[in-house]
Short mmCIF file of C-alpha atoms in Angstrom, two decimals:
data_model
loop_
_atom_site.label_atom_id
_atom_site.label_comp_id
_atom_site.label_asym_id
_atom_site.label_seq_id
_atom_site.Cartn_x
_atom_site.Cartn_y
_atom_site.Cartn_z
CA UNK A 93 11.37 10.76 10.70
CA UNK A 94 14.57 9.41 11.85
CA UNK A 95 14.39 5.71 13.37
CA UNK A 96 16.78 4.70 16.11
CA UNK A 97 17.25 1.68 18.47
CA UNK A 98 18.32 3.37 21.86
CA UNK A 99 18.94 -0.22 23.57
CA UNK A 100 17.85 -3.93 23.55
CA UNK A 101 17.56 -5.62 27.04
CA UNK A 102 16.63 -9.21 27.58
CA UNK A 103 14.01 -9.52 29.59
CA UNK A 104 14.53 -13.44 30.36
CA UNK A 105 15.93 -16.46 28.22
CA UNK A 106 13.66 -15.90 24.92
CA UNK A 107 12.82 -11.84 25.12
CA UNK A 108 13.76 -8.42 24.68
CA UNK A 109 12.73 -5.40 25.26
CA UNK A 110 13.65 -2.85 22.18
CA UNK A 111 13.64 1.11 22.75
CA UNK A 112 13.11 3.07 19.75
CA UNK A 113 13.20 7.09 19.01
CA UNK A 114 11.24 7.92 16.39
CA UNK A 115 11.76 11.21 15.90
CA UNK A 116 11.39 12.68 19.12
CA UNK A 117 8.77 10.00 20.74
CA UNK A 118 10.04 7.15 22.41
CA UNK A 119 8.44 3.40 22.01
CA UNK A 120 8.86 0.29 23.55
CA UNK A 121 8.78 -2.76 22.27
CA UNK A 122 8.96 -6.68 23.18
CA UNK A 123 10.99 -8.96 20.69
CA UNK A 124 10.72 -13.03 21.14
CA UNK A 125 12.92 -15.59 19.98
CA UNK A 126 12.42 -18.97 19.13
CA UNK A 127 14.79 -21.40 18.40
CA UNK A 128 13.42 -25.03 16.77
CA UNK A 129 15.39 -27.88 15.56
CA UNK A 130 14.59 -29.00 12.19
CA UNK A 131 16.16 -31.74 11.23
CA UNK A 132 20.36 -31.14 11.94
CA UNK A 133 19.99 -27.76 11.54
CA UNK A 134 18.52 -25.16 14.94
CA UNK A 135 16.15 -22.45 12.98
CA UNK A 136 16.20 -19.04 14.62
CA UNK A 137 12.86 -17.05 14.65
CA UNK A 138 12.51 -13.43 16.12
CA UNK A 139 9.62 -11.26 15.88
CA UNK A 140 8.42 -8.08 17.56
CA UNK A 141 4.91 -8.25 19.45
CA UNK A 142 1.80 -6.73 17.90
CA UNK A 143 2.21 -3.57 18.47
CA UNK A 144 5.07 -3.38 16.59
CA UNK A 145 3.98 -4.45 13.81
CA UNK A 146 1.53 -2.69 13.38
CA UNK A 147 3.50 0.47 14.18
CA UNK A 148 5.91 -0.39 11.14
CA UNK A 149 3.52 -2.20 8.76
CA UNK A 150 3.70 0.28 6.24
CA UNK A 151 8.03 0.23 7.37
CA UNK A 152 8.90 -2.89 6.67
CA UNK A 153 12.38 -2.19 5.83
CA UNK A 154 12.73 -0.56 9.15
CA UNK A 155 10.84 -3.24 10.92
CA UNK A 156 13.63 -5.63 9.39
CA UNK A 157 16.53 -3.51 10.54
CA UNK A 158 14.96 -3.29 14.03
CA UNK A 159 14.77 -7.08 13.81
CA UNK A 160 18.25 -7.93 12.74
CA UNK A 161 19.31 -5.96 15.60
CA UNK A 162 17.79 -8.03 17.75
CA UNK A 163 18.80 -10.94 16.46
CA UNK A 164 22.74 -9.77 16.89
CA UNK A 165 22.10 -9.31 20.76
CA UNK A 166 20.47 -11.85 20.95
CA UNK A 167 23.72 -14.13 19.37
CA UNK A 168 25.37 -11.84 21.88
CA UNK A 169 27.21 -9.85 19.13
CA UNK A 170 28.27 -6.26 19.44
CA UNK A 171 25.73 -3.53 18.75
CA UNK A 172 26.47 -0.05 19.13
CA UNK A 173 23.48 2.06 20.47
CA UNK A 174 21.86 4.21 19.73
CA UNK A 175 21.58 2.41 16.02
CA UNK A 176 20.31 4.31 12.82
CA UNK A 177 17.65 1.95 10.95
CA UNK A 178 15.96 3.89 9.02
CA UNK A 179 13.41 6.41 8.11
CA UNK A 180 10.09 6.50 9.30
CA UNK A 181 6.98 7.13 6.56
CA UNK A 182 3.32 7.58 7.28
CA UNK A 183 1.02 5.32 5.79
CA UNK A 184 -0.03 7.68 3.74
CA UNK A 185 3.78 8.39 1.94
CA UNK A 186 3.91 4.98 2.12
CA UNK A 187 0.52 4.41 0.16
CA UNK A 188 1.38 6.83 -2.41
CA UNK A 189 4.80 5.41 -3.21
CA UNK A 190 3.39 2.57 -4.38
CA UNK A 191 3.20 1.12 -7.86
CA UNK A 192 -0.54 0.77 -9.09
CA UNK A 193 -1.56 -2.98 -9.79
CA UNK A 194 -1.43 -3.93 -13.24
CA UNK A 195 -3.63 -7.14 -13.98
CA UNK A 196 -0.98 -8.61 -15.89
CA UNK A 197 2.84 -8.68 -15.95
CA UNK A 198 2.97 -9.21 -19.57
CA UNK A 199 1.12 -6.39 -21.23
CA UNK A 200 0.53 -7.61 -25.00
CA UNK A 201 1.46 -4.87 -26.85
CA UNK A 202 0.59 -4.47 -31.08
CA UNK A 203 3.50 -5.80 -32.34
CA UNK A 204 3.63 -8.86 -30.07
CA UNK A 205 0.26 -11.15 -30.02
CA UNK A 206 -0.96 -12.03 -26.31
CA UNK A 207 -0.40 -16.13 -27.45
CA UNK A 208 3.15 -15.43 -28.88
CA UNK A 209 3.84 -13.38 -25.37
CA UNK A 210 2.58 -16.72 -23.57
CA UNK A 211 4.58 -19.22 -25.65
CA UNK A 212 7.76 -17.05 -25.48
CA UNK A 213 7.38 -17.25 -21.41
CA UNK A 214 6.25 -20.92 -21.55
CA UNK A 215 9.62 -22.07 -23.58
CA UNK A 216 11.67 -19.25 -21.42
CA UNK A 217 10.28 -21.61 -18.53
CA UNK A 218 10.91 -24.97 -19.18
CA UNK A 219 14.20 -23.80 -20.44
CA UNK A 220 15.11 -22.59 -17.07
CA UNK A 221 13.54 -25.75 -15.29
CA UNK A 222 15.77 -28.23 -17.43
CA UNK A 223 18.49 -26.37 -16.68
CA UNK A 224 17.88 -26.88 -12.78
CA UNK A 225 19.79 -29.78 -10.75
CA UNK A 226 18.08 -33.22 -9.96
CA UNK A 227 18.39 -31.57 -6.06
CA UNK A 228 16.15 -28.44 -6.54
CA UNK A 229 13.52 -30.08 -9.31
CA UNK A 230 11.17 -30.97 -6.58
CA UNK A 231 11.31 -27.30 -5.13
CA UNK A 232 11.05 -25.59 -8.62
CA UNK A 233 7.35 -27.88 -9.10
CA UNK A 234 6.05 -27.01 -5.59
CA UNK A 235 6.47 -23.21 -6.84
CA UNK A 236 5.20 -23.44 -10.45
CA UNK A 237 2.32 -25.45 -8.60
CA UNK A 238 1.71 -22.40 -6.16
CA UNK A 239 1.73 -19.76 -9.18
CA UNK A 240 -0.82 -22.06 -10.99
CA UNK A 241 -2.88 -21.56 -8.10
CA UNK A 242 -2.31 -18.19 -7.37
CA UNK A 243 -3.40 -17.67 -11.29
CA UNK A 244 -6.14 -19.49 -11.28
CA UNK A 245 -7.73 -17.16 -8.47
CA UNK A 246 -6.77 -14.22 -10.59
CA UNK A 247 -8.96 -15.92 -13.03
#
């Protein structure tokens, strides 16, 4: 079904509300956005309210579009309504579109040992972390740090 934001209206400083057409039914929605200051820099967060997500959670990518359109009137940039964002799925569509879960990435295969497969990906690794600017090295840890863990409870 064919997605489409009709109009966004603010609603006061922070929200607004979002009308959608999803193929013939209408929704309503309420967006919120938040704006923080992190250090120099303001950080821009808008979300739609529960029931939106969990009207697109198996639509992300329309969910996103819906969002970024938002987020332009809310930095009071043109939109033209009514917007195309997308197409609509069931969960069910959506379900069976997916890729089945594999317990491994690296499949050892008979002409490649599982260790060799390891050690290949290990040097790959530290190849690509040496090659990394002073800057970034303490990012690139924090992440191999948080895929040790994540493997571990695959273990």
């Amino acid at each position: 079904m064919k997605v489409q934001v009709l109009s966004v209206q603010p609603t006061n400083l922070n929200s607004h509300e979002v009308v959608l057409s999803v193929g013939g039914d209408r929704h309503k929605f309420i967006f919120t956005t938040e704006v923080d200051r992190l250090g120099e820099h303001l950080l821009q967060t808008t979300h739609g309210d529960r029931t939106f997500a969990d009207f697109f959670r198996f639509n992300q990518r329309v969910a996103m579009n819906v969002t970024n359109l938002v987020v332009k009137c809310y930095n009071h940039q043109a939109v033209e309504f009514p917007a195309d964002v997308g197409i609509f799925v069931t969960p069910e569509t959506a379900l069976s579109k997916q890729k089945p879960f594999e317990s491994g990435t690296f499949v050892a295969t008979d002409s490649q040992p599982s260790e060799a497969v390891n050690l290949e990906i290990r040097q790959r690794a530290i190849a690509i972390v040496e090659k990394l600017p002073e800057a970034m090295l303490d990012e690139a840890v924090k992440f191999l740090e948080s895929l040790s863990v994540k493997a571990n409870l695959v273990e």
